[in-house]
mmCIF file of C-alpha atoms in Angstrom:
data_model
loop_
_atom_site.group_PDB
_atom_site.id
_atom_site.type_symbol
_atom_site.label_atom_id
_atom_site.label_comp_id
_atom_site.label_asym_id
_atom_site.label_seq_id
_atom_site.Cartn_x
_atom_site.Cartn_y
_atom_site.Cartn_z
ATOM 1 C CA UNK N 1 18.248 2.996 -15.187
ATOM 2 C CA UNK N 2 16.643 0.059 -17.025
ATOM 3 C CA UNK N 3 19.300 -2.311 -15.687
ATOM 4 C CA UNK N 4 18.806 -1.069 -12.156
ATOM 5 C CA UNK N 5 15.037 -1.361 -12.520
ATOM 6 C CA UNK N 6 15.362 -5.012 -13.588
ATOM 7 C CA UNK N 7 17.562 -5.646 -10.551
ATOM 8 C CA UNK N 8 15.018 -4.097 -8.200
ATOM 9 C CA UNK N 9 12.148 -6.068 -9.748
ATOM 10 C CA UNK N 10 14.023 -9.339 -9.275
ATOM 11 C CA UNK N 11 14.733 -8.442 -5.658
ATOM 12 C CA UNK N 12 11.078 -7.555 -5.037
ATOM 13 C CA UNK N 13 9.966 -11.078 -5.946
ATOM 14 C CA UNK N 14 12.816 -12.899 -4.184
ATOM 15 C CA UNK N 15 11.671 -12.139 -0.657
ATOM 16 C CA UNK N 16 9.312 -15.021 0.211
ATOM 17 C CA UNK N 17 9.182 -14.142 3.925
ATOM 18 C CA UNK N 18 7.976 -10.631 3.175
ATOM 19 C CA UNK N 19 5.460 -11.841 0.611
ATOM 20 C CA UNK N 20 4.022 -14.385 3.044
ATOM 21 C CA UNK N 21 3.758 -11.835 5.874
ATOM 22 C CA UNK N 22 2.123 -9.123 3.775
ATOM 23 C CA UNK N 23 -0.234 -11.642 2.168
ATOM 24 C CA UNK N 24 -1.021 -14.024 5.026
ATOM 25 C CA UNK N 25 -1.899 -11.412 7.652
ATOM 26 C CA UNK N 26 -4.498 -9.533 5.539
ATOM 27 C CA UNK N 27 -6.037 -12.856 4.470
ATOM 28 C CA UNK N 28 -6.190 -14.014 8.103
ATOM 29 C CA UNK N 29 -7.872 -10.757 9.165
ATOM 30 C CA UNK N 30 -10.293 -10.994 6.275
ATOM 31 C CA UNK N 31 -11.317 -14.541 7.176
ATOM 32 C CA UNK N 32 -11.558 -13.617 10.860
ATOM 33 C CA UNK N 33 -14.018 -10.808 10.205
ATOM 34 C CA UNK N 34 -16.070 -12.522 7.519
ATOM 35 C CA UNK N 35 -16.014 -16.213 8.487
ATOM 36 C CA UNK N 36 -15.343 -16.384 12.235
ATOM 37 C CA UNK N 37 -16.789 -13.292 13.932
ATOM 38 C CA UNK N 38 -20.529 -12.882 13.556
ATOM 39 C CA UNK N 39 -20.712 -9.076 13.682
ATOM 40 C CA UNK N 40 -22.717 -8.351 10.522
ATOM 41 C CA UNK N 41 -26.459 -8.889 10.026
ATOM 42 C CA UNK N 42 -27.259 -11.894 7.837
ATOM 43 C CA UNK N 43 -28.754 -9.789 5.048
ATOM 44 C CA UNK N 44 -25.585 -7.640 4.818
ATOM 45 C CA UNK N 45 -22.897 -10.303 4.932
ATOM 46 C CA UNK N 46 -22.386 -10.376 1.168
ATOM 47 C CA UNK N 47 -21.789 -6.618 0.970
ATOM 48 C CA UNK N 48 -19.507 -6.684 4.018
ATOM 49 C CA UNK N 49 -17.465 -9.577 2.616
ATOM 50 C CA UNK N 50 -16.804 -7.648 -0.599
ATOM 51 C CA UNK N 51 -16.088 -4.383 1.230
ATOM 52 C CA UNK N 52 -13.724 -6.113 3.659
ATOM 53 C CA UNK N 53 -12.000 -7.938 0.810
ATOM 54 C CA UNK N 54 -11.107 -4.656 -0.882
ATOM 55 C CA UNK N 55 -10.080 -3.124 2.449
ATOM 56 C CA UNK N 56 -7.725 -5.977 3.306
ATOM 57 C CA UNK N 57 -6.263 -6.117 -0.204
ATOM 58 C CA UNK N 58 -5.535 -2.390 0.073
ATOM 59 C CA UNK N 59 -4.193 -2.826 3.606
ATOM 60 C CA UNK N 60 -1.751 -5.571 2.602
ATOM 61 C CA UNK N 61 -0.540 -3.805 -0.514
ATOM 62 C CA UNK N 62 -0.145 -0.533 1.395
ATOM 63 C CA UNK N 63 2.199 -2.264 3.821
ATOM 64 C CA UNK N 64 4.164 -3.915 1.032
ATOM 65 C CA UNK N 65 4.741 -0.573 -0.656
ATOM 66 C CA UNK N 66 5.515 1.313 2.541
ATOM 67 C CA UNK N 67 7.987 -1.204 3.920
ATOM 68 C CA UNK N 68 10.287 -0.744 0.978
ATOM 69 C CA UNK N 69 11.770 1.857 3.322
ATOM 70 C CA UNK N 70 13.074 -0.899 5.577
ATOM 71 C CA UNK N 71 15.056 -2.403 2.711
ATOM 72 C CA UNK N 72 16.463 1.019 1.872
ATOM 73 C CA UNK N 73 17.521 1.619 5.471
ATOM 74 C CA UNK N 74 19.333 -1.735 5.355
ATOM 75 C CA UNK N 75 21.024 -0.797 2.068
ATOM 76 C CA UNK N 76 22.238 2.437 3.589
ATOM 77 C CA UNK N 77 23.776 0.555 6.483
ATOM 78 C CA UNK N 78 25.704 -1.638 4.052
ATOM 79 C CA UNK N 79 26.932 1.284 1.958
ATOM 80 C CA UNK N 80 24.941 0.361 -1.138
ATOM 81 C CA UNK N 81 23.524 3.879 -1.507
ATOM 82 C CA UNK N 82 26.987 5.396 -1.678
ATOM 83 C CA UNK N 83 27.982 2.877 -4.314
ATOM 84 C CA UNK N 84 25.023 3.959 -6.434
ATOM 85 C CA UNK N 85 25.952 7.613 -5.945
ATOM 86 C CA UNK N 86 29.131 7.171 -8.008
ATOM 87 C CA UNK N 87 27.215 5.668 -10.942
ATOM 88 C CA UNK N 88 25.483 7.735 -13.674
ATOM 89 C CA UNK N 89 22.098 6.835 -12.146
ATOM 90 C CA UNK N 90 20.342 10.122 -11.192
ATOM 91 C CA UNK N 91 18.428 10.552 -7.954
ATOM 92 C CA UNK N 92 15.122 10.711 -9.838
ATOM 93 C CA UNK N 93 15.983 7.462 -11.660
ATOM 94 C CA UNK N 94 16.671 5.736 -8.354
ATOM 95 C CA UNK N 95 13.367 6.891 -6.879
ATOM 96 C CA UNK N 96 11.418 5.832 -9.976
ATOM 97 C CA UNK N 97 13.023 2.381 -9.937
ATOM 98 C CA UNK N 98 12.194 1.947 -6.257
ATOM 99 C CA UNK N 99 8.637 3.154 -6.850
ATOM 100 C CA UNK N 100 8.052 0.709 -9.685
ATOM 101 C CA UNK N 101 9.607 -2.252 -7.890
ATOM 102 C CA UNK N 102 7.776 -1.431 -4.658
ATOM 103 C CA UNK N 103 4.446 -1.211 -6.477
ATOM 104 C CA UNK N 104 5.093 -4.402 -8.468
ATOM 105 C CA UNK N 105 5.983 -6.304 -5.313
ATOM 106 C CA UNK N 106 2.501 -5.819 -3.850
ATOM 107 C CA UNK N 107 0.653 -7.498 -6.725
ATOM 108 C CA UNK N 108 0.803 -11.010 -5.167
ATOM 109 C CA UNK N 109 -0.796 -9.680 -1.983
ATOM 110 C CA UNK N 110 -3.659 -8.081 -3.921
ATOM 111 C CA UNK N 111 -4.324 -11.191 -5.995
ATOM 112 C CA UNK N 112 -4.245 -13.584 -3.020
ATOM 113 C CA UNK N 113 -6.639 -11.501 -0.889
ATOM 114 C CA UNK N 114 -9.076 -11.145 -3.789
ATOM 115 C CA UNK N 115 -8.826 -14.884 -4.422
ATOM 116 C CA UNK N 116 -9.634 -15.509 -0.750
ATOM 117 C CA UNK N 117 -12.698 -13.322 -1.113
ATOM 118 C CA UNK N 118 -13.901 -15.239 -4.145
ATOM 119 C CA UNK N 119 -13.041 -18.772 -2.977
ATOM 120 C CA UNK N 120 -13.501 -18.551 0.800
ATOM 121 C CA UNK N 121 -15.548 -15.414 1.434
ATOM 122 C CA UNK N 122 -18.321 -16.089 -1.042
ATOM 123 C CA UNK N 123 -17.802 -12.788 -2.895
ATOM 124 C CA UNK N 124 -19.497 -12.828 -6.291
ATOM 125 C CA UNK N 125 -18.759 -10.043 -8.752
ATOM 126 C CA UNK N 126 -19.029 -9.593 -12.531
ATOM 127 C CA UNK N 127 -16.038 -11.181 -14.234
ATOM 128 C CA UNK N 128 -14.725 -7.885 -15.542
ATOM 129 C CA UNK N 129 -14.717 -6.316 -12.068
ATOM 130 C CA UNK N 130 -11.898 -8.515 -10.752
ATOM 131 C CA UNK N 131 -9.080 -7.217 -13.003
ATOM 132 C CA UNK N 132 -10.372 -3.679 -12.482
ATOM 133 C CA UNK N 133 -10.052 -4.148 -8.721
ATOM 134 C CA UNK N 134 -6.475 -5.411 -9.069
ATOM 135 C CA UNK N 135 -5.521 -2.420 -11.206
ATOM 136 C CA UNK N 136 -7.214 0.185 -9.006
ATOM 137 C CA UNK N 137 -5.833 -1.154 -5.727
ATOM 138 C CA UNK N 138 -2.381 -1.373 -7.288
ATOM 139 C CA UNK N 139 -2.491 2.233 -8.516
ATOM 140 C CA UNK N 140 -3.735 3.405 -5.134
ATOM 141 C CA UNK N 141 -0.630 2.267 -3.255
ATOM 142 C CA UNK N 142 1.894 4.194 -5.383
ATOM 143 C CA UNK N 143 2.108 7.150 -2.938
ATOM 144 C CA UNK N 144 3.009 4.753 -0.120
ATOM 145 C CA UNK N 145 5.976 3.421 -2.079
ATOM 146 C CA UNK N 146 7.214 7.013 -2.355
ATOM 147 C CA UNK N 147 6.643 7.534 1.371
ATOM 148 C CA UNK N 148 8.572 4.346 2.136
ATOM 149 C CA UNK N 149 11.546 5.631 0.148
ATOM 150 C CA UNK N 150 11.446 8.908 2.074
ATOM 151 C CA UNK N 151 11.409 6.983 5.364
ATOM 152 C CA UNK N 152 14.294 4.801 4.263
ATOM 153 C CA UNK N 153 16.478 7.843 3.618
ATOM 154 C CA UNK N 154 15.390 9.728 6.725
ATOM 155 C CA UNK N 155 15.806 7.084 9.437
ATOM 156 C CA UNK N 156 18.141 4.160 9.945
ATOM 157 C CA UNK N 157 17.813 0.586 11.138
ATOM 158 C CA UNK N 158 15.179 -0.251 13.729
ATOM 159 C CA UNK N 159 14.050 3.368 13.994
ATOM 160 C CA UNK N 160 12.904 3.267 10.370
ATOM 161 C CA UNK N 161 10.898 0.062 10.910
ATOM 162 C CA UNK N 162 9.254 1.345 14.082
ATOM 163 C CA UNK N 163 8.305 4.639 12.454
ATOM 164 C CA UNK N 164 6.851 2.881 9.433
ATOM 165 C CA UNK N 165 4.863 0.501 11.630
ATOM 166 C CA UNK N 166 3.334 3.466 13.466
ATOM 167 C CA UNK N 167 2.508 5.282 10.233
ATOM 168 C CA UNK N 168 1.191 2.062 8.663
ATOM 169 C CA UNK N 169 -1.212 1.453 11.531
ATOM 170 C CA UNK N 170 -2.322 5.094 11.780
ATOM 171 C CA UNK N 171 -2.983 5.449 8.049
ATOM 172 C CA UNK N 172 -4.847 2.124 7.907
ATOM 173 C CA UNK N 173 -7.159 3.074 10.776
ATOM 174 C CA UNK N 174 -7.694 6.647 9.588
ATOM 175 C CA UNK N 175 -8.292 5.434 6.038
ATOM 176 C CA UNK N 176 -11.146 3.164 7.035
ATOM 177 C CA UNK N 177 -9.344 -0.067 6.166
ATOM 178 C CA UNK N 178 -9.924 -1.589 9.617
ATOM 179 C CA UNK N 179 -13.382 -0.181 10.252
ATOM 180 C CA UNK N 180 -15.698 1.866 8.021
ATOM 181 C CA UNK N 181 -15.192 5.606 8.070
ATOM 182 C CA UNK N 182 -18.919 6.006 8.789
ATOM 183 C CA UNK N 183 -18.302 4.532 12.254
ATOM 184 C CA UNK N 184 -15.703 7.171 13.121
ATOM 185 C CA UNK N 185 -16.253 10.471 14.977
ATOM 186 C CA UNK N 186 -17.039 13.374 12.670
ATOM 187 C CA UNK N 187 -13.598 14.993 13.029
ATOM 188 C CA UNK N 188 -11.886 11.773 11.971
ATOM 189 C CA UNK N 189 -14.229 11.396 9.002
ATOM 190 C CA UNK N 190 -13.192 14.810 7.712
ATOM 191 C CA UNK N 191 -9.502 13.955 8.057
ATOM 192 C CA UNK N 192 -10.025 10.542 6.467
ATOM 193 C CA UNK N 193 -11.319 12.044 3.240
ATOM 194 C CA UNK N 194 -7.941 13.686 2.657
ATOM 195 C CA UNK N 195 -5.831 10.721 3.708
ATOM 196 C CA UNK N 196 -4.128 8.665 0.987
ATOM 197 C CA UNK N 197 -5.235 5.366 2.564
ATOM 198 C CA UNK N 198 -8.922 6.278 2.442
ATOM 199 C CA UNK N 199 -8.773 7.474 -1.150
ATOM 200 C CA UNK N 200 -6.786 4.375 -2.149
ATOM 201 C CA UNK N 201 -9.483 2.209 -0.598
ATOM 202 C CA UNK N 202 -12.241 4.247 -2.228
ATOM 203 C CA UNK N 203 -11.008 3.249 -5.678
ATOM 204 C CA UNK N 204 -11.876 -0.373 -4.995
ATOM 205 C CA UNK N 205 -14.991 0.318 -2.915
ATOM 206 C CA UNK N 206 -16.526 2.324 -5.741
ATOM 207 C CA UNK N 207 -15.575 -0.331 -8.281
ATOM 208 C CA UNK N 208 -17.685 -2.829 -6.307
ATOM 209 C CA UNK N 209 -20.696 -0.660 -7.136
ATOM 210 C CA UNK N 210 -19.685 -0.251 -10.767
ATOM 211 C CA UNK N 211 -18.635 3.373 -10.277
ATOM 212 C CA UNK N 212 -15.586 5.223 -11.550
ATOM 213 C CA UNK N 213 -13.075 6.837 -9.155
ATOM 214 C CA UNK N 214 -13.999 10.341 -8.118
ATOM 215 C CA UNK N 215 -11.995 13.368 -9.160
ATOM 216 C CA UNK N 216 -11.283 14.012 -5.492
ATOM 217 C CA UNK N 217 -9.723 10.562 -5.077
ATOM 218 C CA UNK N 218 -7.522 10.971 -8.136
ATOM 219 C CA UNK N 219 -6.478 14.472 -7.107
ATOM 220 C CA UNK N 220 -5.709 13.547 -3.486
ATOM 221 C CA UNK N 221 -3.669 10.490 -4.484
ATOM 222 C CA UNK N 222 -1.777 12.441 -7.158
ATOM 223 C CA UNK N 223 -0.980 15.224 -4.691
ATOM 224 C CA UNK N 224 0.297 12.800 -2.038
ATOM 225 C CA UNK N 225 2.338 10.906 -4.630
ATOM 226 C CA UNK N 226 3.991 14.098 -5.844
ATOM 227 C CA UNK N 227 4.651 15.311 -2.306
ATOM 228 C CA UNK N 228 6.153 12.002 -1.152
ATOM 229 C CA UNK N 229 8.202 11.603 -4.347
ATOM 230 C CA UNK N 230 9.711 15.090 -3.957
ATOM 231 C CA UNK N 231 10.449 14.318 -0.315
ATOM 232 C CA UNK N 232 12.052 11.007 -1.311
ATOM 233 C CA UNK N 233 14.332 12.635 -3.889
ATOM 234 C CA UNK N 234 15.313 15.331 -1.404
ATOM 235 C CA UNK N 235 16.117 12.825 1.344
ATOM 236 C CA UNK N 236 18.044 10.633 -1.097
ATOM 237 C CA UNK N 237 20.287 13.566 -2.080
ATOM 238 C CA UNK N 238 20.760 14.675 1.528
ATOM 239 C CA UNK N 239 21.663 11.160 2.681
ATOM 240 C CA UNK N 240 24.534 10.748 0.215
#
């Protein structure tokens, strides 16, 4: 398993096109909302810049973790999954390796968006808050890596990418990453509180105010991670 994990980690950081896409788009959106569009009152721009920075860092890393499913769908088409099936690597070991590599691959996106907030967005935070934000946003996207694996072993080819795009957009909107949850209708606000995207974002939003994650956030993210991981293992075994 350790050898396979090293292989997956090397592959995660040898995809410059994917890294640029999942880093450049969130940064562009962040700069659009904070530096180009004048939609926030002058006395609230600092708070909005920090809030939006965390939202876009979570948004980009969520996509990076989720779209690991596209790589898996491609591997299935090339027969790589069946090759792994004849090795001693267990299904759980495969899922863990994919989870770790998928989560590690989103770190550049998180760091670049936070750097854009500090250097271009005028966000000023205590020095110790920055590494805490990186860690919290990174932990928050783990369930999406598991969901991506489940997608990769449920659908094939273009169908997998289209399904993940739809889920990516829906979760981002419902989770308040594109617009604050407070601006949503009441029914959507209730659903948002139990969505993994909202709770992943809440880790960073609370850190901006010097607050610890809530027990609800930890519990919701843990439950979704477990559910998606079980689904991923099941789909992996069924696909072989």
